[in-house]
XYZ file of C-alpha atoms in Angstrom:
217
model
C 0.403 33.714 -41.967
C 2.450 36.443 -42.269
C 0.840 38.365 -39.978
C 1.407 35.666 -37.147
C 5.047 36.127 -38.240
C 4.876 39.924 -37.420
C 3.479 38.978 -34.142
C 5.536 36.333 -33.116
C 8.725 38.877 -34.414
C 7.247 41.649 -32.249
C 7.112 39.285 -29.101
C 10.890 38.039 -29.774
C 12.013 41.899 -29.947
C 10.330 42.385 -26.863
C 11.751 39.590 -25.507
C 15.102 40.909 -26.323
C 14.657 44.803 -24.849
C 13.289 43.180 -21.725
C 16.364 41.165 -21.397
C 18.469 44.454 -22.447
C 16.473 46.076 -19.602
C 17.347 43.665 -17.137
C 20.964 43.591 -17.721
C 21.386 47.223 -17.532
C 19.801 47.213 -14.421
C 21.913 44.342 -13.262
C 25.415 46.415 -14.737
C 23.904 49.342 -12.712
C 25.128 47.715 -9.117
C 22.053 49.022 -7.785
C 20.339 45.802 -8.112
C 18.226 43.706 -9.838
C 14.135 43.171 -10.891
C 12.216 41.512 -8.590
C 11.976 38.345 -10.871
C 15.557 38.377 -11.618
C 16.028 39.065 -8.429
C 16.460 34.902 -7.636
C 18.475 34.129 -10.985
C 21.139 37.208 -10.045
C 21.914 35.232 -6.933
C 22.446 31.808 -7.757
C 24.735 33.781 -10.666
C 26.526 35.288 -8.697
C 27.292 32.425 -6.363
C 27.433 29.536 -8.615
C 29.260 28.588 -11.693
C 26.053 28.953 -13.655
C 25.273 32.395 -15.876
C 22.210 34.802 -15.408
C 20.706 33.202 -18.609
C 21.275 29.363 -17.322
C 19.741 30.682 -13.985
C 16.907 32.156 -15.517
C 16.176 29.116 -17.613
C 16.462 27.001 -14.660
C 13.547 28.782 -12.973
C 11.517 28.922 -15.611
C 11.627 25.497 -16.177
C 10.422 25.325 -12.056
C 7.874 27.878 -13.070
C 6.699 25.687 -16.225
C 6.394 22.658 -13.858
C 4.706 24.303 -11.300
C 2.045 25.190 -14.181
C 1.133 22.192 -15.018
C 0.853 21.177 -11.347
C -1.220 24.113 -10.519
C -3.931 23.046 -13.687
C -4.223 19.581 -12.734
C -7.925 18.085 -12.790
C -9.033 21.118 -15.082
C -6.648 22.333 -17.215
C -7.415 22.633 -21.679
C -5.020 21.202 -24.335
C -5.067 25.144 -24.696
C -3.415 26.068 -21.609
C -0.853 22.757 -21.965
C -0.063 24.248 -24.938
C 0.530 27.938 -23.734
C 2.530 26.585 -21.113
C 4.829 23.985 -23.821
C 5.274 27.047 -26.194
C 7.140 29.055 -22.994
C 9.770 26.459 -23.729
C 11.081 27.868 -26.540
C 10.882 31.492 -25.203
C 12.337 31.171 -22.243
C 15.648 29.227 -23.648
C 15.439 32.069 -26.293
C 15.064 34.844 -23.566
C 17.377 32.977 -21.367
C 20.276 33.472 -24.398
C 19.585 36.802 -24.647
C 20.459 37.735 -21.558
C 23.604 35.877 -21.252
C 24.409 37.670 -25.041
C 23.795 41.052 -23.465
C 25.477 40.005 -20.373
C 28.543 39.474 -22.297
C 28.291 42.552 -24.727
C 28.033 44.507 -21.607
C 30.973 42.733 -19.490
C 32.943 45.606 -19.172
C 30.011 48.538 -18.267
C 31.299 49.625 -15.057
C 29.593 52.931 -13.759
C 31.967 55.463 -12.717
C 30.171 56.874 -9.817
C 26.595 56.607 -8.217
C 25.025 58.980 -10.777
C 26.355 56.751 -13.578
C 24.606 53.901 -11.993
C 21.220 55.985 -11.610
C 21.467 56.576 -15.557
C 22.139 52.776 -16.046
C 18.818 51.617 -13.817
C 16.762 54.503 -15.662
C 17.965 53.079 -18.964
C 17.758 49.362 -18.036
C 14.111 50.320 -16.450
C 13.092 51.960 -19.780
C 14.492 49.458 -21.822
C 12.532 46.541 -19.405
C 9.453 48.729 -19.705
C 9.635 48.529 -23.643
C 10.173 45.109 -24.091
C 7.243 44.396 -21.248
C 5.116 46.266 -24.172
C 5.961 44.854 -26.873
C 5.937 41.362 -25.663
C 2.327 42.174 -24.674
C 0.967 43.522 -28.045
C 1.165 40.684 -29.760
C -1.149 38.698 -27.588
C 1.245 35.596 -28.503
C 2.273 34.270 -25.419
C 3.158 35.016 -22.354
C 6.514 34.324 -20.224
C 6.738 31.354 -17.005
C 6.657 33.739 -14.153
C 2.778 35.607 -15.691
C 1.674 32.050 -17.107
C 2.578 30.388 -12.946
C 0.556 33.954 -11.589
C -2.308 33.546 -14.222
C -2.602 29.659 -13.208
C -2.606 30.515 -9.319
C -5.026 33.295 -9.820
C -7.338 30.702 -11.680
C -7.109 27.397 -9.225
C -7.385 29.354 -5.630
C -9.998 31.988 -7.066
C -7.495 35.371 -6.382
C -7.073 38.647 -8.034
C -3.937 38.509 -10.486
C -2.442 41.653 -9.392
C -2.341 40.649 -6.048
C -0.886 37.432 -6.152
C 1.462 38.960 -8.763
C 2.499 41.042 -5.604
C 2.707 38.424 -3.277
C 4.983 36.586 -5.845
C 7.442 39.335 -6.466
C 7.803 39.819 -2.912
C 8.022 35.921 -2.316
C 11.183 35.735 -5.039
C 12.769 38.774 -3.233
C 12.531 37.136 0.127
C 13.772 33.889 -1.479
C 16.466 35.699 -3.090
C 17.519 37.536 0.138
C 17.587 34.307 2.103
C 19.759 32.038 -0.471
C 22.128 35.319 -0.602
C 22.878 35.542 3.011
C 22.725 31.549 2.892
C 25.405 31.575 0.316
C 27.915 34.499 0.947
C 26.407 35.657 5.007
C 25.402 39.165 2.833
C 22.575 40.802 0.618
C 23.724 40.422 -2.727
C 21.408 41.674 -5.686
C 18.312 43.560 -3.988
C 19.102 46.996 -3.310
C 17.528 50.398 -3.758
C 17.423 49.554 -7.291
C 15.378 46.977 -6.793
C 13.077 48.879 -5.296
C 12.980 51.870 -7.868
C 12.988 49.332 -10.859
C 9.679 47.852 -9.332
C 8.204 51.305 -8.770
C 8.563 52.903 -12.254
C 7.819 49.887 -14.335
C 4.070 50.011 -13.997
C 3.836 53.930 -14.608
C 6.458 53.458 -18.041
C 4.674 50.878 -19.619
C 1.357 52.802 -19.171
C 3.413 55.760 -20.473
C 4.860 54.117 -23.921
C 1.770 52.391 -24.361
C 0.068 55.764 -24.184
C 2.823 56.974 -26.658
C 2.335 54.305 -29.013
C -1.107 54.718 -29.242
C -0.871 58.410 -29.864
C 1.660 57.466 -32.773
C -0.472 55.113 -34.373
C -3.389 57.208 -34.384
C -1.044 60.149 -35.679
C 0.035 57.359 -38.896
C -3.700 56.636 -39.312
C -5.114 60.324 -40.086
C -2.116 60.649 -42.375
């Protein structure tokens, strides 16, 4: 039991540095993440937050789940898909908490807003970690990829690809739909979707060396 509680803690605190991460990236004006991408939008053009927005499409993502696992789909996987409720209103609350604390970052210049992605992409690839150790659960936008990947028979990472690219686009088109400009994808976008990977290979690697320092002690 109280390991499950350690677990489940660990997720929540990764939930949290991944929604730190994305709002620094966000205060950065360089951007957004490619799965944020779509929420930072309809934020910035509707009366809606980030966090609502993000909740909104999760609850899409959560739908689209169970569509894409009907005819085969376990009381397992209905229940790793009714347990991203919770998370994703929890996430979803964190980000419009961080959103707030952080209402009046303004970078100074464009190197100030380099140091803000770097930090928000760190901070991203931390929580990305540590919501992974625990093996708990995962978030809407993996669990919608992982169901895909199963029903049409493709490779994760590619449709995972295909999927980031397909919120970007979507995100691109309701921008110029809503305000006749690119709001939210920039270079940082870009860069943010770039270094993730390599970071989270890179503090994985460090926490691994750490641990195996703490065991020989």
């Amino acid at each position: 039991m109280k390991s499950t509680t350690v677990r489940y803690l660990v997720f929540i605190i990764g939930l949290y540095f991944l929604s730190l991460g994305i709002v620094f990236i966000v205060r950065s004006t360089l951007g957004t993440t490619p799965i944020s991408s779509l929420n930072y939008v309809l934020s910035l053009n509707t009366p809606i937050t980030l966090g609502m927005a993000t909740f909104l499409i999760n609850m899409l993502l959560i739908l689209g789940q169970f569509w894409l696992i009907r005819g085969f789909g376990s009381m397992k996987d209905k229940a790793e898909i009714l347990l991203q409720i919770p998370f994703s209103f929890l996430f979803s609350a964190f980000i419009d908490f961080n959103m707030h604390l952080s209402a009046a970052m303004t970078p100074a210049n464009y190197l100030w807003s380099l140091a803000f992605l770097a930090l928000g992409c760190l901070c991203q690839s931390l929580g990305i970690v540590l919501e992974l150790k625990p093996n708990m659960a995962i978030m809407s936008a993996e669990g919608f990829v992982k169901y895909a990947s199963r029903r049409y028979g493709r490779e994760f990472g590619r449709l995972k690809v295909m999927f980031d690219v397909s919120l970007v686009s979507l995100a691109i088109l309701t921008s110029l739909a809503f305000s006749g400009r690119i709001e939210g994808v920039r270079e940082g976008s870009v860069i943010a979707a770039l270094c993730t990977g390599y970071l989270v290979t890179g503090i994985t690697a460090v926490l691994s060396r750490l641990r195996t320092l703490a065991a020989h002690r």
